XYZ file of C-alpha atoms in Angstrom:
613
model
C -14.574 -5.527 -24.432
C -14.860 -4.263 -20.843
C -12.095 -1.916 -19.790
C -9.952 -2.721 -16.768
C -7.811 -0.143 -15.011
C -4.448 -0.254 -13.302
C -4.218 1.425 -9.900
C -1.179 2.470 -7.900
C -2.537 2.849 -4.358
C 0.325 4.895 -2.950
C 1.289 6.060 0.525
C 1.152 9.777 -0.334
C -0.323 9.812 -3.833
C -2.372 7.414 -5.951
C -2.765 7.109 -9.698
C -5.065 5.296 -12.155
C -4.555 4.436 -15.830
C -6.149 2.496 -18.673
C -4.672 0.694 -21.673
C -6.631 1.371 -24.852
C -5.897 1.611 -28.560
C -2.403 0.262 -28.021
C -1.256 2.806 -25.461
C -1.506 3.665 -21.766
C -3.487 6.730 -20.717
C -2.997 8.199 -17.240
C -6.407 9.416 -16.032
C -6.482 12.945 -14.548
C -8.633 13.957 -11.597
C -11.184 16.786 -11.612
C -8.377 19.327 -11.186
C -6.460 17.962 -14.155
C -3.763 16.423 -11.944
C -2.398 13.016 -12.943
C -1.758 11.952 -9.349
C -4.222 12.288 -6.468
C -3.256 12.684 -2.793
C -4.057 9.566 -0.732
C -5.900 11.683 1.830
C -9.409 11.388 3.291
C -10.887 14.103 5.519
C -14.014 14.047 7.659
C -15.812 17.309 8.438
C -19.111 18.433 9.945
C -20.481 18.742 6.404
C -19.172 15.536 4.828
C -16.130 13.790 3.370
C -13.291 15.134 1.284
C -10.966 12.902 -0.733
C -7.767 13.745 -2.579
C -6.606 17.330 -3.134
C -9.516 18.851 -1.216
C -8.700 16.694 1.819
C -4.988 17.489 1.765
C -5.558 21.222 1.320
C -7.524 21.541 4.579
C -5.287 19.396 6.796
C -3.825 22.338 8.711
C -7.273 23.420 9.918
C -8.533 19.859 10.495
C -5.501 17.679 11.388
C -7.260 15.269 13.773
C -9.797 14.179 11.161
C -7.609 14.087 8.045
C -6.285 10.593 7.381
C -3.178 9.817 5.324
C -0.367 7.217 5.126
C -3.000 4.446 5.360
C -0.635 2.173 3.463
C 1.488 2.023 6.617
C -1.530 0.765 8.560
C -3.151 -1.713 6.219
C -2.754 -5.399 7.070
C -0.809 -4.716 10.266
C -1.573 -5.635 13.873
C -1.984 -2.891 16.446
C 1.087 -4.012 18.398
C 3.338 -3.842 15.318
C 6.529 -2.002 16.355
C 6.577 0.181 13.222
C 2.985 1.214 13.858
C 3.845 2.415 17.347
C 6.528 4.651 15.818
C 4.217 6.030 13.135
C 1.410 6.961 15.528
C 3.732 9.457 17.228
C 3.947 11.366 13.921
C 0.246 11.308 12.979
C -2.219 13.948 14.184
C -5.156 11.529 13.900
C -5.838 8.868 16.504
C -5.289 5.131 15.981
C -6.912 2.827 18.547
C -6.691 -0.869 19.380
C -9.756 -2.800 18.223
C -9.419 -6.512 19.040
C -5.710 -6.425 18.205
C -6.197 -4.495 14.958
C -5.739 -0.771 14.303
C -8.770 1.411 13.720
C -8.827 5.136 13.024
C -10.951 7.381 15.235
C -12.488 10.524 13.725
C -15.235 13.048 14.406
C -17.663 13.017 11.480
C -20.883 15.033 11.358
C -20.696 15.536 15.127
C -20.345 11.795 15.767
C -17.341 9.687 16.771
C -16.603 7.074 14.097
C -14.129 4.200 13.789
C -12.746 3.152 10.407
C -10.455 0.289 9.415
C -7.457 1.033 7.167
C -9.241 -1.018 4.478
C -12.220 1.345 4.594
C -10.062 4.464 4.257
C -8.142 2.858 1.369
C -11.443 1.892 -0.279
C -12.531 5.547 -0.206
C -9.423 6.492 -2.182
C -10.068 3.599 -4.587
C -13.678 4.739 -5.083
C -12.367 8.207 -5.953
C -9.998 6.698 -8.559
C -12.778 4.447 -9.883
C -15.103 7.450 -10.292
C -12.352 9.361 -12.113
C -11.908 6.442 -14.529
C -15.651 6.137 -15.146
C -15.927 9.862 -15.875
C -12.922 9.725 -18.214
C -14.045 6.601 -20.087
C -17.778 7.280 -19.986
C -18.577 3.763 -18.809
C -18.810 1.711 -15.633
C -15.549 0.198 -14.364
C -15.410 -2.937 -12.228
C -12.141 -4.742 -13.085
C -8.814 -3.520 -11.745
C -5.235 -4.507 -11.026
C -4.012 -2.919 -7.783
C -0.313 -2.697 -7.004
C 1.436 -3.207 -3.661
C 5.082 -3.049 -2.558
C 6.998 -6.250 -3.309
C 7.784 -6.522 0.404
C 4.106 -6.588 1.441
C 3.246 -9.819 3.243
C 0.187 -12.016 2.755
C -1.881 -10.091 5.333
C -1.135 -6.722 3.729
C -1.943 -8.042 0.252
C -5.225 -9.561 1.414
C -6.182 -6.346 3.214
C -5.488 -4.342 0.033
C -7.666 -6.744 -1.946
C -10.432 -6.319 0.645
C -10.195 -2.552 0.167
C -10.762 -3.095 -3.554
C -13.808 -5.281 -2.891
C -15.282 -2.666 -0.519
C -14.780 -0.102 -3.308
C -16.894 -2.236 -5.644
C -13.968 -3.503 -7.704
C -13.277 -6.958 -9.037
C -9.579 -7.177 -8.187
C -8.049 -9.150 -11.052
C -4.656 -9.266 -9.377
C -2.664 -7.775 -6.535
C 0.521 -6.956 -8.440
C 3.993 -6.101 -7.176
C 4.903 -2.489 -7.915
C 8.358 -3.506 -9.135
C 6.898 -5.937 -11.670
C 4.608 -3.168 -12.920
C 7.599 -0.845 -13.364
C 9.439 -3.599 -15.257
C 6.561 -4.086 -17.689
C 6.229 -0.317 -18.129
C 9.953 -0.064 -18.856
C 9.928 -2.846 -21.442
C 6.737 -1.740 -23.185
C 8.367 0.803 -25.502
C 11.875 -0.668 -25.572
C 11.371 -3.594 -27.955
C 14.030 -5.595 -26.085
C 15.272 -8.443 -28.283
C 18.315 -9.640 -26.328
C 18.442 -10.611 -22.665
C 18.842 -7.685 -20.263
C 19.285 -7.706 -16.506
C 17.567 -4.767 -14.894
C 17.743 -3.373 -11.357
C 14.595 -1.465 -10.369
C 15.207 0.936 -7.490
C 11.822 2.050 -6.128
C 11.888 4.591 -3.299
C 8.500 6.128 -2.596
C 6.931 8.046 0.253
C 6.410 5.108 2.569
C 8.205 2.055 1.206
C 11.435 1.033 -0.481
C 11.800 -1.977 -2.766
C 14.442 -3.198 -5.164
C 14.150 -5.926 -7.762
C 16.421 -7.707 -10.195
C 14.556 -8.563 -13.409
C 15.610 -10.501 -16.450
C 13.867 -9.210 -19.573
C 13.985 -10.836 -23.000
C 11.506 -9.950 -25.715
C 8.102 -10.129 -23.983
C 9.157 -12.275 -21.026
C 9.699 -10.548 -17.677
C 11.250 -12.804 -15.060
C 11.664 -11.511 -11.518
C 14.905 -13.003 -10.170
C 14.967 -11.464 -6.699
C 13.332 -8.801 -4.570
C 14.248 -7.052 -1.340
C 12.658 -4.193 0.499
C 11.444 -2.405 3.582
C 7.783 -1.466 4.038
C 8.854 1.232 6.467
C 11.457 3.249 4.578
C 10.686 6.213 2.354
C 10.237 9.944 1.978
C 8.050 10.129 5.094
C 10.994 8.933 7.179
C 13.238 11.606 5.662
C 10.560 14.174 6.585
C 10.461 12.801 10.140
C 14.185 13.443 10.535
C 13.780 17.049 9.432
C 10.733 17.612 11.651
C 12.656 16.258 14.671
C 15.567 18.580 13.798
C 13.362 21.691 13.795
C 11.384 20.622 16.878
C 14.706 20.543 18.739
C 15.732 23.895 17.261
C 12.434 25.478 18.361
C 12.875 24.076 21.870
C 16.454 25.337 22.024
C 15.496 28.846 20.891
C 12.223 29.286 22.765
C 12.179 26.586 25.468
C 8.802 25.378 24.154
C 7.755 21.845 23.161
C 6.123 21.918 19.731
C 5.018 18.290 20.052
C 2.242 19.395 22.425
C 0.592 21.288 19.557
C -0.645 18.958 16.784
C -1.608 21.799 14.481
C 1.845 23.365 14.812
C 3.560 20.032 14.090
C 1.347 19.542 11.039
C 2.284 22.991 9.733
C 5.960 22.270 10.376
C 5.700 18.901 8.599
C 4.146 20.520 5.515
C 6.951 23.086 5.495
C 9.550 20.308 5.818
C 8.015 18.414 2.887
C 8.269 21.568 0.763
C 11.847 22.151 1.944
C 12.785 18.579 1.008
C 11.439 19.129 -2.510
C 13.318 22.441 -2.772
C 16.575 20.735 -1.736
C 16.342 18.444 -4.766
C 17.057 21.451 -6.986
C 18.651 23.976 -4.586
C 21.393 23.848 -1.964
C 19.342 25.598 0.720
C 15.681 25.837 1.731
C 13.823 28.163 4.092
C 11.242 27.431 6.769
C 8.944 30.408 7.404
C 5.999 29.868 9.741
C 4.205 32.788 11.335
C 2.646 32.287 14.779
C 3.664 28.636 14.826
C 3.160 28.050 18.543
C 1.886 30.378 21.280
C 2.188 33.333 18.914
C 5.876 32.679 18.184
C 7.044 33.099 14.580
C 9.553 30.501 13.420
C 12.101 31.204 10.706
C 14.998 28.917 9.837
C 16.981 27.405 6.994
C 18.344 23.991 6.130
C 21.113 23.111 3.688
C 21.204 20.120 1.399
C 24.323 18.898 3.241
C 22.511 19.007 6.595
C 19.544 17.105 5.130
C 21.878 14.468 3.692
C 23.730 14.046 6.982
C 20.582 13.580 9.068
C 19.347 10.898 6.659
C 22.681 9.228 5.842
C 21.828 6.051 7.794
C 18.507 5.706 5.939
C 20.103 6.314 2.538
C 22.651 3.599 3.368
C 19.860 1.135 4.138
C 18.661 1.350 0.529
C 22.095 0.270 -0.738
C 22.218 -2.595 1.768
C 18.982 -3.891 0.255
C 20.339 -3.493 -3.291
C 23.305 -5.644 -2.228
C 20.911 -8.213 -0.784
C 18.883 -8.361 -4.010
C 22.041 -8.854 -6.097
C 23.282 -11.539 -3.711
C 19.963 -13.402 -3.878
C 19.996 -13.133 -7.676
C 23.581 -14.467 -7.696
C 24.646 -11.526 -9.831
C 27.448 -9.000 -9.636
C 27.096 -5.273 -10.226
C 28.621 -5.609 -13.681
C 25.828 -8.010 -14.724
C 23.225 -5.240 -14.522
C 22.498 -3.529 -17.844
C 20.059 -0.871 -16.611
C 19.327 0.761 -13.246
C 15.775 2.113 -13.329
C 14.624 4.757 -10.873
C 11.041 4.890 -9.639
C 9.236 6.693 -6.836
C 9.250 10.364 -5.885
C 12.091 10.020 -3.372
C 14.530 9.001 -6.134
C 14.583 12.700 -7.063
C 16.861 13.297 -4.050
C 20.332 14.042 -5.545
C 22.252 12.175 -2.817
C 20.215 9.013 -3.431
C 21.133 9.158 -7.114
C 24.792 9.896 -6.316
C 25.137 6.981 -3.876
C 23.394 4.560 -6.224
C 25.508 5.587 -9.198
C 28.693 5.204 -7.140
C 27.505 1.791 -5.928
C 27.224 0.627 -9.544
C 30.700 1.959 -10.386
C 29.409 5.217 -11.893
C 27.060 3.508 -14.343
C 24.489 5.930 -15.769
C 21.067 5.734 -14.084
C 17.959 5.294 -16.225
C 15.507 8.124 -15.500
C 13.308 7.608 -18.558
C 10.224 6.573 -16.568
C 8.033 9.098 -14.792
C 8.692 8.315 -11.111
C 5.083 9.038 -10.090
C 3.373 7.171 -12.938
C 5.513 4.177 -13.931
C 3.801 1.741 -11.530
C 0.341 2.671 -12.809
C 1.581 2.381 -16.380
C 2.591 -1.262 -15.930
C -0.528 -2.081 -13.889
C -2.752 -0.818 -16.720
C -0.922 -3.069 -19.202
C -1.315 -6.060 -16.855
C -5.032 -5.270 -16.437
C -5.461 -5.267 -20.217
C -3.636 -8.605 -20.532
C -5.816 -10.207 -17.839
C -9.009 -9.063 -19.577
C -7.963 -10.546 -22.915
C -6.709 -7.497 -24.810
C -5.118 -8.799 -28.018
C -3.176 -5.673 -28.941
C -0.024 -6.523 -30.861
C 2.291 -4.845 -28.345
C 1.098 -6.819 -25.318
C -0.417 -10.081 -26.550
C 2.749 -12.118 -25.884
C 3.737 -10.440 -22.604
C 4.489 -12.934 -19.828
C 5.368 -12.024 -16.249
C 7.106 -14.581 -14.039
C 6.891 -13.296 -10.467
C 8.349 -14.600 -7.201
C 7.182 -15.192 -3.633
C 8.380 -12.258 -1.496
C 8.782 -14.328 1.685
C 9.597 -17.957 2.444
C 6.528 -20.142 2.987
C 6.582 -23.191 5.212
C 5.180 -25.049 8.211
C 5.978 -25.361 11.888
C 7.974 -28.446 12.876
C 8.968 -29.834 16.268
C 10.546 -27.274 18.587
C 8.641 -24.397 16.972
C 10.987 -24.231 13.983
C 10.011 -22.814 10.605
C 10.637 -25.337 7.819
C 10.326 -23.668 4.408
C 8.855 -25.493 1.438
C 9.048 -22.447 -0.817
C 12.074 -20.227 -0.310
C 11.898 -16.475 -0.773
C 12.336 -15.431 -4.438
C 11.027 -18.767 -5.774
C 9.456 -18.190 -9.201
C 5.692 -18.691 -9.348
C 3.575 -20.554 -10.287
C 5.240 -23.516 -8.571
C 4.520 -26.676 -6.595
C 6.726 -28.280 -3.942
C 6.286 -31.407 -1.797
C 8.231 -32.349 1.329
C 7.944 -35.482 3.481
C 7.688 -35.271 7.272
C 7.460 -37.860 10.025
C 5.407 -37.721 13.195
C 6.858 -37.230 16.643
C 4.321 -38.072 19.368
C 4.366 -38.149 23.137
C 1.904 -38.389 26.003
C 1.048 -35.253 27.941
C -1.687 -35.283 30.628
C -3.067 -38.552 29.201
C -3.294 -36.966 25.739
C -1.175 -37.879 22.732
C 0.607 -34.797 21.392
C 1.918 -34.949 17.825
C 4.471 -32.779 16.038
C 5.944 -32.822 12.553
C 9.614 -33.660 12.072
C 11.595 -33.033 8.893
C 12.452 -36.392 7.324
C 16.124 -35.545 6.814
C 16.439 -34.915 10.562
C 16.236 -38.319 12.299
C 14.017 -38.584 15.361
C 16.109 -38.932 18.535
C 16.036 -42.434 20.059
C 14.019 -41.327 23.087
C 11.425 -39.747 20.803
C 11.265 -42.864 18.639
C 10.388 -44.899 21.675
C 7.587 -42.598 22.696
C 6.294 -42.661 19.131
C 5.727 -46.432 19.196
C 3.087 -48.130 21.298
C 1.974 -51.683 21.971
C -1.365 -51.087 20.299
C -2.389 -49.146 17.216
C -3.676 -45.597 17.797
C -5.270 -42.945 15.634
C -3.786 -39.461 15.988
C -4.057 -36.112 14.245
C -1.539 -33.372 13.538
C -1.989 -29.604 13.277
C -0.414 -28.229 10.079
C 0.483 -24.575 10.752
C 1.433 -22.492 7.720
C 3.852 -19.591 8.165
C 5.444 -16.825 6.124
C 8.798 -15.250 6.946
C 12.555 -15.586 7.202
C 13.010 -16.262 10.926
C 14.083 -19.719 12.102
C 11.425 -19.783 14.853
C 7.750 -19.537 13.920
C 6.996 -17.235 16.864
C 8.835 -14.517 14.941
C 7.109 -15.254 11.618
C 3.620 -14.530 10.280
C 1.012 -17.278 10.837
C -1.103 -17.500 7.689
C -3.435 -20.414 8.374
C -3.683 -23.923 9.805
C -5.624 -27.153 9.364
C -5.866 -30.602 10.947
C -4.875 -33.890 9.307
C -6.719 -36.676 11.149
C -6.791 -40.470 11.004
C -3.015 -40.989 11.116
C -2.140 -44.500 12.296
C 0.499 -44.930 15.013
C 1.741 -48.520 15.214
C 4.636 -50.343 16.819
C 5.970 -51.230 13.379
C 5.975 -47.975 11.434
C 6.568 -44.280 11.849
C 3.943 -42.303 9.884
C 5.118 -40.259 6.931
C 3.239 -37.154 5.854
C 3.614 -35.555 2.420
C 2.971 -31.807 2.611
C 2.521 -29.965 -0.704
C 2.590 -26.215 -1.305
C 1.009 -25.169 -4.617
C 1.040 -21.450 -5.446
C -0.466 -19.979 -8.622
C 0.422 -16.917 -10.700
C -1.860 -14.759 -8.542
C 0.061 -15.759 -5.412
C -2.820 -17.871 -4.079
C -1.412 -20.679 -1.954
C -3.015 -24.118 -1.621
C -1.575 -26.531 0.971
C -2.345 -30.245 1.203
C -1.176 -33.029 3.521
C -1.412 -36.809 2.939
C -0.610 -39.663 5.318
C 1.298 -42.132 3.124
C 0.055 -45.160 5.069
C -3.640 -44.464 5.627
C -4.009 -42.214 2.550
C -5.895 -39.757 4.755
C -5.760 -36.301 3.182
C -6.739 -32.731 3.977
C -6.102 -29.470 2.150
C -6.694 -25.767 2.438
C -6.475 -22.627 0.340
C -4.727 -20.084 2.525
C -7.011 -17.175 3.342
C -5.448 -15.887 6.556
C -8.898 -15.818 8.165
C -7.491 -14.818 11.542
C -6.308 -11.494 10.113
C -8.715 -10.789 7.249
C -12.107 -9.150 7.475
C -15.062 -11.527 7.623
C -17.558 -11.743 4.765
C -20.106 -10.000 6.999
C -17.670 -7.173 7.802
C -16.877 -6.648 4.115
C -20.563 -6.606 3.151
C -21.255 -4.114 5.942
C -18.394 -1.893 4.745
C -19.627 -2.106 1.137
C -23.006 -0.850 2.372
C -21.283 1.942 4.281
C -19.257 2.890 1.195
C -22.433 3.128 -0.898
C -24.092 5.265 1.797
C -21.073 7.585 1.936
C -21.146 7.916 -1.832
C -24.841 8.878 -1.769
C -24.096 11.460 0.928
C -21.212 12.822 -1.168
C -23.477 13.077 -4.224
C -26.125 14.898 -2.166
C -23.468 17.268 -0.848
C -22.149 17.850 -4.394
C -25.687 18.653 -5.605
C -26.118 20.990 -2.643
C -22.865 22.827 -3.442
C -23.755 23.005 -7.148
C -27.190 24.462 -6.353
C -25.642 26.996 -3.953
C -23.031 28.047 -6.525
C -25.678 28.348 -9.253
C -27.883 30.559 -7.068
C -24.899 32.674 -6.025
C -23.810 33.130 -9.652
C -27.381 34.049 -10.637
C -27.589 36.684 -7.888
C -24.261 38.213 -8.912
C -25.332 38.202 -12.564
C -28.640 39.948 -11.788
C -26.853 42.471 -9.562
C -24.371 43.267 -12.333
C -27.193 43.529 -14.862
C -29.350 45.986 -12.898
C -26.296 48.146 -12.212
C -25.761 48.504 -15.944
C -26.325 52.152 -16.866
C -28.263 51.183 -19.970
C -30.894 49.514 -17.765
C -30.987 52.084 -14.962
C -33.329 54.377 -16.942
C -35.674 51.491 -17.781
C -36.300 50.386 -14.170
C -38.034 52.704 -11.692
C -36.522 53.409 -8.292
C -38.951 51.264 -6.298
C -38.381 48.130 -8.416
C -34.622 48.707 -8.380
C -34.508 48.878 -4.563
C -36.784 45.855 -4.305
C -34.499 43.768 -6.541
C -31.332 44.877 -4.733
C -32.941 44.036 -1.378
C -33.961 40.569 -2.663
C -30.459 39.875 -3.973
C -28.760 40.991 -0.753
C -31.283 39.043 1.326
C -30.601 35.891 -0.737
C -26.819 36.340 -0.502
C -27.073 36.816 3.263
C -29.211 33.662 3.527
C -26.626 31.707 1.541
C -23.846 32.998 3.796
C -25.738 32.135 6.992
C -27.122 28.731 6.029
C -24.450 27.288 3.766
């Protein structure tokens, strides 16, 4: 049976795992680390991915890309994106309304989509899995935050396709944590679980009902722009102001200095999880000025108090949507690196009336753990421990259509369990505008005003069409929601005797794939569409082009690896020969001329390696 892997494509770190022989195995990278930095760097010599990319960011900040998860599936004019770009050393440009990342690579200027950068990280994880398992890997489950919208999910799937993966499912991270939690628990009676997932870039909370092998998501809430990065930003801003106050210099004008400060702030944040004070020590930070300072845990908590409070507001929202009180929750499960912050744990425990928090899951690996189990289930693994596992997920945002006045009319409300199917009947409002008949949908339980009814009836029969626009979101007006797709229903009869009635059906499967159909009850005219969000997604041509690029990059990486291996082998050989001829036991056996000749050859070779490589 072909192996499928589970992948947590994280904001700061990513992780890959496989389910085999009844257990989950987290796959280490070449350094033996179980998590890999979600970093990609471009240099004059080639690409670096993971630890190697992160380790050289200070010397190459403009061409080291990270936090791609905050870019993927977004439009360039997204408000949160405008905020993020002020914190990134690399450049994000507007390309036909979408963000692209500009880098210098092998002395050329290149543009990459967020999907391409994410695919490079996925290829790295795929290669790690293939090395670990000794076989080719194509199938994968990739996780995303529960609060990701349709565009972000589709973009993540595209990244998987570019990486050469068959994406079995785009899975909510919270659902993966839930499955990972229940895997070893052998839960026989019903338990209500709150999963509190605070990572580097996103925050999500879910209320799950677990009984035996059935995992039912009751509600989700979250913010795709709230996490450890935002806590870092607060600390960076604090020290930028301190530097300006002490030295009357603006650090923000020096990208390398800001990057060094950010790295120091990240380390300080980690220190403050176990200590009450952390130091910042940066020599020659800006214009030769050394910067030394300290920060207390109390100060860190105060500067982030409003962000910490936001997480509890979303927990309240999730409980409210689930129609549950705090006392109904049996377990509060922590996930994500930022849950290590003591104040986060303190506030959450107080919120749940001092109930003990469950810290049994590894906060960096739990998502991958559940994704690997789901991947095994989807590829037909019949292991006793997972064969009866059933996940009932929900739609993260309301789904509906635009009705007269530009209103959003939901057919599937947020947190509706999937798979599901829902039909709603609409009438047609029509009027003449510049000699053209304009039609709009009206909800049947909202009667058409008399003046509109008159304009909807004519002395002779007419054929009209209506544009069905499909939206995602919680705003009452569609202009504030996310347009997913649209299609035309034609051949609708307008007569003086009847007002047309249109049945619109939303049918969403377990994978979150939405099919929408519309039928005119009178004429029986029908049209349907599977929502693909073509306006936002990459075209088939673009994906194929990027797949070709990815394969070319991989060949270049392999050539570079061979080059480095050959260089290292030659260098080791030279050092070995040098050590050998310096051995006293051999000195008497080699005459002076040959000895000098060998030493000259070794030094000449070493100098050549230094100059040319």
